[in-house]
Every structure is written in C-alpha cells, then in structure tokens.
CSV table of C-alpha atoms in Angstrom, one decimal:
chain,number,residue,atom,x,y,z
A,1,UNK,CA,-20.7,24.3,10.7
A,2,UNK,CA,-23.4,21.8,11.7
A,3,UNK,CA,-23.5,18.0,11.5
A,4,UNK,CA,-25.4,17.9,8.2
A,5,UNK,CA,-22.8,20.3,6.6
A,6,UNK,CA,-20.1,18.0,7.9
A,7,UNK,CA,-21.7,15.1,6.2
A,8,UNK,CA,-21.4,16.9,2.9
A,9,UNK,CA,-17.6,17.2,3.4
A,10,UNK,CA,-17.2,13.4,3.4
A,11,UNK,CA,-17.9,10.2,1.5
A,12,UNK,CA,-18.9,6.6,2.2
A,13,UNK,CA,-16.4,3.8,1.6
A,14,UNK,CA,-17.0,0.1,2.0
A,15,UNK,CA,-14.4,-1.5,4.2
A,16,UNK,CA,-14.6,-5.2,5.2
A,17,UNK,CA,-18.2,-5.2,4.0
A,18,UNK,CA,-19.2,-2.3,6.3
A,19,UNK,CA,-20.0,1.3,5.2
A,20,UNK,CA,-17.6,3.9,6.7
A,21,UNK,CA,-17.9,7.6,6.6
A,22,UNK,CA,-14.7,9.4,5.7
A,23,UNK,CA,-13.6,13.0,5.5
A,24,UNK,CA,-10.4,13.4,3.3
A,25,UNK,CA,-9.0,16.8,2.6
A,26,UNK,CA,-6.8,15.2,-0.2
A,27,UNK,CA,-3.8,16.9,-1.8
A,28,UNK,CA,-0.1,15.9,-1.8
A,29,UNK,CA,0.9,17.0,1.7
A,30,UNK,CA,2.0,14.8,4.6
A,31,UNK,CA,-0.8,12.6,5.8
A,32,UNK,CA,-2.4,13.0,9.2
A,33,UNK,CA,-4.9,10.3,10.1
A,34,UNK,CA,-7.2,10.9,13.1
A,35,UNK,CA,-8.8,8.3,15.4
A,36,UNK,CA,-11.7,10.0,17.2
A,37,UNK,CA,-13.1,9.5,20.7
A,38,UNK,CA,-16.2,8.0,22.4
A,39,UNK,CA,-19.2,8.5,22.2
A,40,UNK,CA,-18.9,11.1,19.5
A,41,UNK,CA,-17.5,11.2,15.9
A,42,UNK,CA,-15.3,12.8,13.4
A,43,UNK,CA,-17.5,15.9,13.8
A,44,UNK,CA,-15.4,16.7,16.9
A,45,UNK,CA,-12.7,18.1,14.5
A,46,UNK,CA,-14.8,20.5,12.5
A,47,UNK,CA,-13.2,23.6,14.2
A,48,UNK,CA,-9.6,22.4,13.9
A,49,UNK,CA,-9.7,21.0,10.4
A,50,UNK,CA,-8.8,24.4,8.7
A,51,UNK,CA,-5.7,24.6,11.0
A,52,UNK,CA,-4.6,21.0,10.5
A,53,UNK,CA,-5.1,21.0,6.8
A,54,UNK,CA,-2.7,23.9,6.3
A,55,UNK,CA,0.1,21.4,7.0
A,56,UNK,CA,-1.5,18.0,6.4
A,57,UNK,CA,-3.8,16.0,4.1
A,58,UNK,CA,-6.2,15.1,6.9
A,59,UNK,CA,-8.1,11.8,6.8
A,60,UNK,CA,-10.6,11.1,9.5
A,61,UNK,CA,-13.3,8.5,9.6
A,62,UNK,CA,-16.2,7.6,11.9
A,63,UNK,CA,-15.4,4.3,13.6
A,64,UNK,CA,-17.9,1.6,13.0
A,65,UNK,CA,-20.9,2.2,15.3
A,66,UNK,CA,-20.3,6.0,15.5
A,67,UNK,CA,-21.5,9.1,13.6
A,68,UNK,CA,-22.4,8.5,10.0
A,69,UNK,CA,-20.7,5.1,9.7
A,70,UNK,CA,-22.8,1.9,9.7
A,71,UNK,CA,-24.1,0.6,13.1
A,72,UNK,CA,-24.7,-3.1,12.8
A,73,UNK,CA,-26.6,-4.7,15.7
A,74,UNK,CA,-24.9,-8.1,15.6
A,75,UNK,CA,-21.2,-7.1,15.9
A,76,UNK,CA,-18.5,-7.3,18.5
A,77,UNK,CA,-17.3,-3.7,18.2
A,78,UNK,CA,-13.9,-4.8,19.5
A,79,UNK,CA,-11.1,-2.2,19.3
A,80,UNK,CA,-9.1,-5.0,17.5
A,81,UNK,CA,-11.7,-4.8,14.7
A,82,UNK,CA,-11.8,-1.0,14.7
A,83,UNK,CA,-8.0,-1.2,14.1
A,84,UNK,CA,-8.5,-3.6,11.2
A,85,UNK,CA,-11.0,-1.1,9.6
A,86,UNK,CA,-8.7,1.9,10.0
A,87,UNK,CA,-5.7,0.0,8.5
A,88,UNK,CA,-7.9,-1.3,5.6
A,89,UNK,CA,-9.3,2.2,5.0
A,90,UNK,CA,-5.8,3.7,4.8
A,91,UNK,CA,-4.7,0.9,2.5
A,92,UNK,CA,-7.8,1.5,0.2
A,93,UNK,CA,-6.7,5.2,0.1
A,94,UNK,CA,-3.2,4.1,-0.9
A,95,UNK,CA,-1.6,5.7,2.1
A,96,UNK,CA,2.0,4.6,2.8
A,97,UNK,CA,3.2,7.0,5.4
A,98,UNK,CA,1.2,8.7,8.2
A,99,UNK,CA,1.2,10.7,11.4
A,100,UNK,CA,-1.4,9.1,13.6
A,101,UNK,CA,-3.4,11.4,15.9
A,102,UNK,CA,-5.6,9.7,18.5
A,103,UNK,CA,-8.0,11.0,21.1
A,104,UNK,CA,-9.9,9.2,23.9
A,105,UNK,CA,-11.3,5.8,22.6
A,106,UNK,CA,-9.1,6.3,19.5
A,107,UNK,CA,-5.9,6.0,21.6
A,108,UNK,CA,-6.6,2.3,22.2
A,109,UNK,CA,-7.1,1.7,18.5
A,110,UNK,CA,-3.8,3.5,18.0
A,111,UNK,CA,-2.0,1.3,20.6
A,112,UNK,CA,-3.3,-1.8,18.8
A,113,UNK,CA,-1.9,-0.4,15.5
A,114,UNK,CA,1.4,0.4,17.2
A,115,UNK,CA,1.6,-3.2,18.6
A,116,UNK,CA,1.3,-4.5,15.0
A,117,UNK,CA,3.8,-1.9,13.7
A,118,UNK,CA,6.3,-3.2,16.3
A,119,UNK,CA,5.8,-6.7,15.0
A,120,UNK,CA,6.3,-5.6,11.4
A,121,UNK,CA,2.7,-6.5,10.5
A,122,UNK,CA,1.9,-3.3,8.7
A,123,UNK,CA,2.7,-2.1,5.2
A,124,UNK,CA,2.5,1.4,6.5
A,125,UNK,CA,5.2,3.7,7.9
A,126,UNK,CA,4.1,5.6,11.0
A,127,UNK,CA,6.2,8.8,11.1
A,128,UNK,CA,4.8,10.2,14.4
A,129,UNK,CA,2.2,9.3,17.0
A,130,UNK,CA,0.1,12.0,18.8
A,131,UNK,CA,-1.8,10.9,21.8
A,132,UNK,CA,-4.6,13.1,23.4
A,133,UNK,CA,-6.8,12.5,26.4
A,134,UNK,CA,-6.8,8.7,26.3
A,135,UNK,CA,-7.3,6.5,29.4
A,136,UNK,CA,-4.9,3.8,28.1
A,137,UNK,CA,-3.8,3.5,31.8
A,138,UNK,CA,-7.3,2.6,32.7
A,139,UNK,CA,-6.3,1.9,36.3
A,140,UNK,CA,-5.6,5.7,36.6
A,141,UNK,CA,-8.8,6.9,34.8
A,142,UNK,CA,-11.7,8.6,36.7
A,143,UNK,CA,-14.6,6.9,34.9
A,144,UNK,CA,-18.0,8.6,35.1
A,145,UNK,CA,-20.9,6.7,36.6
A,146,UNK,CA,-22.6,6.4,33.2
A,147,UNK,CA,-19.5,4.8,31.7
A,148,UNK,CA,-19.4,2.2,34.4
A,149,UNK,CA,-23.1,1.4,33.9
A,150,UNK,CA,-22.8,1.2,30.1
A,151,UNK,CA,-19.8,-1.1,30.1
A,152,UNK,CA,-21.6,-3.6,32.4
A,153,UNK,CA,-23.2,-6.4,30.4
A,154,UNK,CA,-26.2,-6.4,32.8
A,155,UNK,CA,-27.0,-2.7,33.0
A,156,UNK,CA,-25.6,-1.4,29.7
A,157,UNK,CA,-28.5,-2.1,27.5
A,158,UNK,CA,-31.0,-0.7,29.9
A,159,UNK,CA,-29.0,2.5,30.5
A,160,UNK,CA,-28.7,3.0,26.8
A,161,UNK,CA,-32.4,2.6,26.3
A,162,UNK,CA,-33.4,5.1,29.0
A,163,UNK,CA,-30.6,7.7,28.3
A,164,UNK,CA,-31.9,11.0,27.2
A,165,UNK,CA,-30.4,14.0,25.5
A,166,UNK,CA,-30.6,15.9,28.8
A,167,UNK,CA,-28.4,13.3,30.5
A,168,UNK,CA,-26.1,13.3,27.6
A,169,UNK,CA,-25.8,17.1,27.6
A,170,UNK,CA,-25.0,17.2,31.3
A,171,UNK,CA,-22.3,14.5,31.0
A,172,UNK,CA,-20.6,16.3,28.1
A,173,UNK,CA,-20.7,19.7,29.8
A,174,UNK,CA,-19.2,18.2,33.0
A,175,UNK,CA,-16.1,17.1,31.1
A,176,UNK,CA,-15.4,20.6,29.7
A,177,UNK,CA,-13.2,22.9,31.8
A,178,UNK,CA,-15.5,25.8,30.8
A,179,UNK,CA,-19.0,24.5,29.9
A,180,UNK,CA,-20.0,27.8,28.4
A,181,UNK,CA,-17.6,26.9,25.5
A,182,UNK,CA,-20.0,24.3,24.2
A,183,UNK,CA,-23.2,25.6,22.4
A,184,UNK,CA,-26.6,24.1,22.4
A,185,UNK,CA,-26.3,23.5,18.7
A,186,UNK,CA,-23.1,21.5,19.2
A,187,UNK,CA,-24.8,19.4,21.8
A,188,UNK,CA,-27.7,18.9,19.5
A,189,UNK,CA,-25.4,17.8,16.7
A,190,UNK,CA,-23.5,15.4,18.9
A,191,UNK,CA,-26.7,13.8,20.1
A,192,UNK,CA,-28.0,13.6,16.5
A,193,UNK,CA,-24.9,11.8,15.4
A,194,UNK,CA,-25.0,9.4,18.4
A,195,UNK,CA,-28.7,8.5,17.6
A,196,UNK,CA,-28.2,8.5,13.8
A,197,UNK,CA,-29.0,5.2,12.1
A,198,UNK,CA,-30.0,3.4,15.3
A,199,UNK,CA,-26.9,4.4,17.3
A,200,UNK,CA,-28.5,4.2,20.7
A,201,UNK,CA,-29.1,0.4,20.1
A,202,UNK,CA,-25.3,-0.2,20.0
A,203,UNK,CA,-23.9,2.3,22.5
A,204,UNK,CA,-23.7,-0.3,25.2
A,205,UNK,CA,-21.7,-2.6,22.8
A,206,UNK,CA,-19.3,0.2,22.0
A,207,UNK,CA,-18.8,0.8,25.8
A,208,UNK,CA,-17.1,-2.6,26.1
A,209,UNK,CA,-13.9,-0.9,25.0
A,210,UNK,CA,-13.3,0.0,28.6
A,211,UNK,CA,-13.2,-3.7,29.5
A,212,UNK,CA,-10.8,-4.3,26.6
A,213,UNK,CA,-8.5,-1.7,28.0
A,214,UNK,CA,-8.1,-4.0,31.1
A,215,UNK,CA,-7.9,-7.2,29.0
A,216,UNK,CA,-5.3,-6.0,26.5
A,217,UNK,CA,-3.4,-3.8,29.0
A,218,UNK,CA,-0.1,-5.6,28.7
A,219,UNK,CA,-0.3,-5.8,24.9
A,220,UNK,CA,-1.2,-2.1,24.4
A,221,UNK,CA,0.9,-0.4,27.2
A,222,UNK,CA,3.7,-2.8,26.2
A,223,UNK,CA,3.5,-1.6,22.6
A,224,UNK,CA,4.0,2.0,23.8
A,225,UNK,CA,7.0,1.0,25.9
A,226,UNK,CA,8.6,-0.8,22.9
A,227,UNK,CA,7.9,1.6,20.1
A,228,UNK,CA,10.7,3.6,18.4
A,229,UNK,CA,8.1,6.0,16.9
A,230,UNK,CA,8.4,9.6,18.1
A,231,UNK,CA,5.4,10.3,20.2
A,232,UNK,CA,3.8,13.6,21.1
A,233,UNK,CA,1.6,13.6,24.2
A,234,UNK,CA,-0.8,16.6,24.1
A,235,UNK,CA,-2.8,16.8,27.3
A,236,UNK,CA,-5.2,19.3,28.8
A,237,UNK,CA,-4.5,20.0,32.5
A,238,UNK,CA,-8.2,19.8,33.5
A,239,UNK,CA,-9.5,16.6,31.9
A,240,UNK,CA,-11.6,15.0,34.7
A,241,UNK,CA,-11.5,11.5,33.1
A,242,UNK,CA,-8.1,11.0,31.4
A,243,UNK,CA,-6.4,12.8,34.3
A,244,UNK,CA,-2.9,14.4,34.3
A,245,UNK,CA,-1.4,11.3,36.0
A,246,UNK,CA,-2.0,9.3,32.8
A,247,UNK,CA,0.0,11.7,30.7
A,248,UNK,CA,2.8,11.8,33.3
A,249,UNK,CA,2.9,8.0,33.2
A,250,UNK,CA,3.0,7.8,29.4
A,251,UNK,CA,5.8,10.4,29.5
A,252,UNK,CA,7.8,8.2,31.7
A,253,UNK,CA,7.2,5.0,29.7
A,254,UNK,CA,7.4,5.9,26.0
A,255,UNK,CA,11.1,5.9,24.9
A,256,UNK,CA,11.0,8.9,22.5
A,257,UNK,CA,8.3,11.4,23.5
A,258,UNK,CA,7.5,15.0,24.2
A,259,UNK,CA,4.7,16.0,26.7
A,260,UNK,CA,2.9,19.2,25.9
A,261,UNK,CA,0.3,20.6,28.4
A,262,UNK,CA,-2.8,22.6,27.4
A,263,UNK,CA,-4.0,24.8,30.2
A,264,UNK,CA,-7.6,25.5,31.0
A,265,UNK,CA,-9.2,22.9,28.8
A,266,UNK,CA,-11.1,19.6,29.4
A,267,UNK,CA,-11.8,16.4,27.7
A,268,UNK,CA,-12.6,17.8,24.2
A,269,UNK,CA,-9.8,20.3,23.7
A,270,UNK,CA,-10.3,20.3,19.9
A,271,UNK,CA,-13.8,21.8,20.5
A,272,UNK,CA,-13.1,23.8,23.7
A,273,UNK,CA,-9.7,25.3,22.7
A,274,UNK,CA,-9.4,24.7,19.0
A,275,UNK,CA,-6.6,27.2,18.2
A,276,UNK,CA,-4.5,26.5,21.2
A,277,UNK,CA,-4.8,22.7,20.8
A,278,UNK,CA,-4.0,22.9,17.0
A,279,UNK,CA,-0.9,25.0,17.8
A,280,UNK,CA,0.4,22.2,20.0
A,281,UNK,CA,-0.5,19.5,17.5
A,282,UNK,CA,1.3,21.4,14.7
A,283,UNK,CA,4.2,22.5,17.0
C-alpha cells in the first residue's frame, strides 16, 4: 500500500474548526485508538492494521500538522491542544471506552490524556494504555542532532527550510535496527506526507514538543505514577532515541504494568517488525 491508497481508507472530520484525517475500521469490536509519532503520520500503521483490526475497531488520526490533516501556519501545535483534538474526535465518533496505543510523540499526548483521566475530566473510560518508543523521560533520551536543531527557536525554521529528502531518508534509516527493512517507496511516502499541504513550513513548530516534555515533566510523569489503568510497555531493544533505560524507568514507576521487549527492532517497530510487534500488542 502507498500513501495515496492509505488516503482512500480514511475520511476528513472537522474538529475544533480544523480538518483532521481519520482512518476508522468501524464495527462493533473493542476500540483501539492510536496516537502516532513524529514526524510521520497514521501511515506508519499500514502494515499492522490488518492484524490489529482482527481484534479491534481501530481508529487512528493524523495529528494536526501531520500527514493529511490540516497544517495551519499560525498555531501553537502544543501537545495540550493535540490532546484536545484527540478527545474531541473520539467524542464526535461517540466512543465511550478505549484502549489507547501511543508511539513516540503520541506518548506525550497520551500522558496528557491520562492526567485528565486521573482528575476525572474525561467522559471516556480508558481500559488499557499501551506505550511504545516514547521519550517521556526526556532526560534519558538520545536526541538526534536534527531534533535539537529543529526544537531551537533560532535554528528550527532555517533547518526546516533547507532540509532535503536525502537528509530525511538518512535520519529515518539510522533509527531502524535493520535499515534494509525500509524501502525506497516507504521513504518517498513518508516524505510526501511530511511535505503535503505545506508541512515543511510547520515542522519546526511541531518540534517544540521536545521542549514541552521538559516543561510538563512533573504533570505527565506524575500522571503515569498515579494512574490505575493497566499499562503495557512494548519496547524494541535497539531504539537509538527512546533507549531501553526509558522503558525500564517506566516499568519501575507505573503501578500496574507489563513490560514486553521486542528484539532486533528500532524506532519504528510497526514498520520494521510488523508481525512481531502486533503479536506483543495483541498479547
């Protein structure tokens, strides 16, 4: 499947006055909502959707500023607002109980949602939380040089402007365990979705999420320490950014959790090891 075929699987829904791209497998099964990572999109899940949808009604949207969703130029792109959009979308779809699966950037949206859940601010029951490859413990993360440059308010805009697909491809390949597992077509699709609808003009704004992980550290890590929701931590052993130490730390802190290791996979396990990763998610 390519990015254009993925688009045909979804629909566009207006949430808080912004157009959001959503893939919804529908049906009457348990609901799995997915919060995708940075700087990619819901397309990351094209290989695993057939596996996940055997058990779940899967709902996955492109966050504002990503993929096929709207990419406004004058917008904060705060993770707080990304959480607002996710919650409003699920409400629009009349979802009342979910399993939340979050990867990378999406894990911080998830922790904001958990903070609200802990404070009884949601009309949504979260049955289970699944966390994958997220640098919530930002102090333990091994950020790439390009991430550091993009999150900086002085260098971010310039780096976004001069970034090329060659640089992008190299950075994505470097965070795979086995770079031969990603095809040229997949890289082309990822780049197409990043650039789609003026995406490069907002990538430096999206990158501020790293700064928010420091700013809201106590709120978000505190939410995980306080939650009563059963949490599954699914972590590749060879993620060079969200390193193993982060998963170990989460395993120590979250009251009711299960840590599952995925061997020989990197930062995008749903693309690199789709069957093995899906088995752990569905375990």
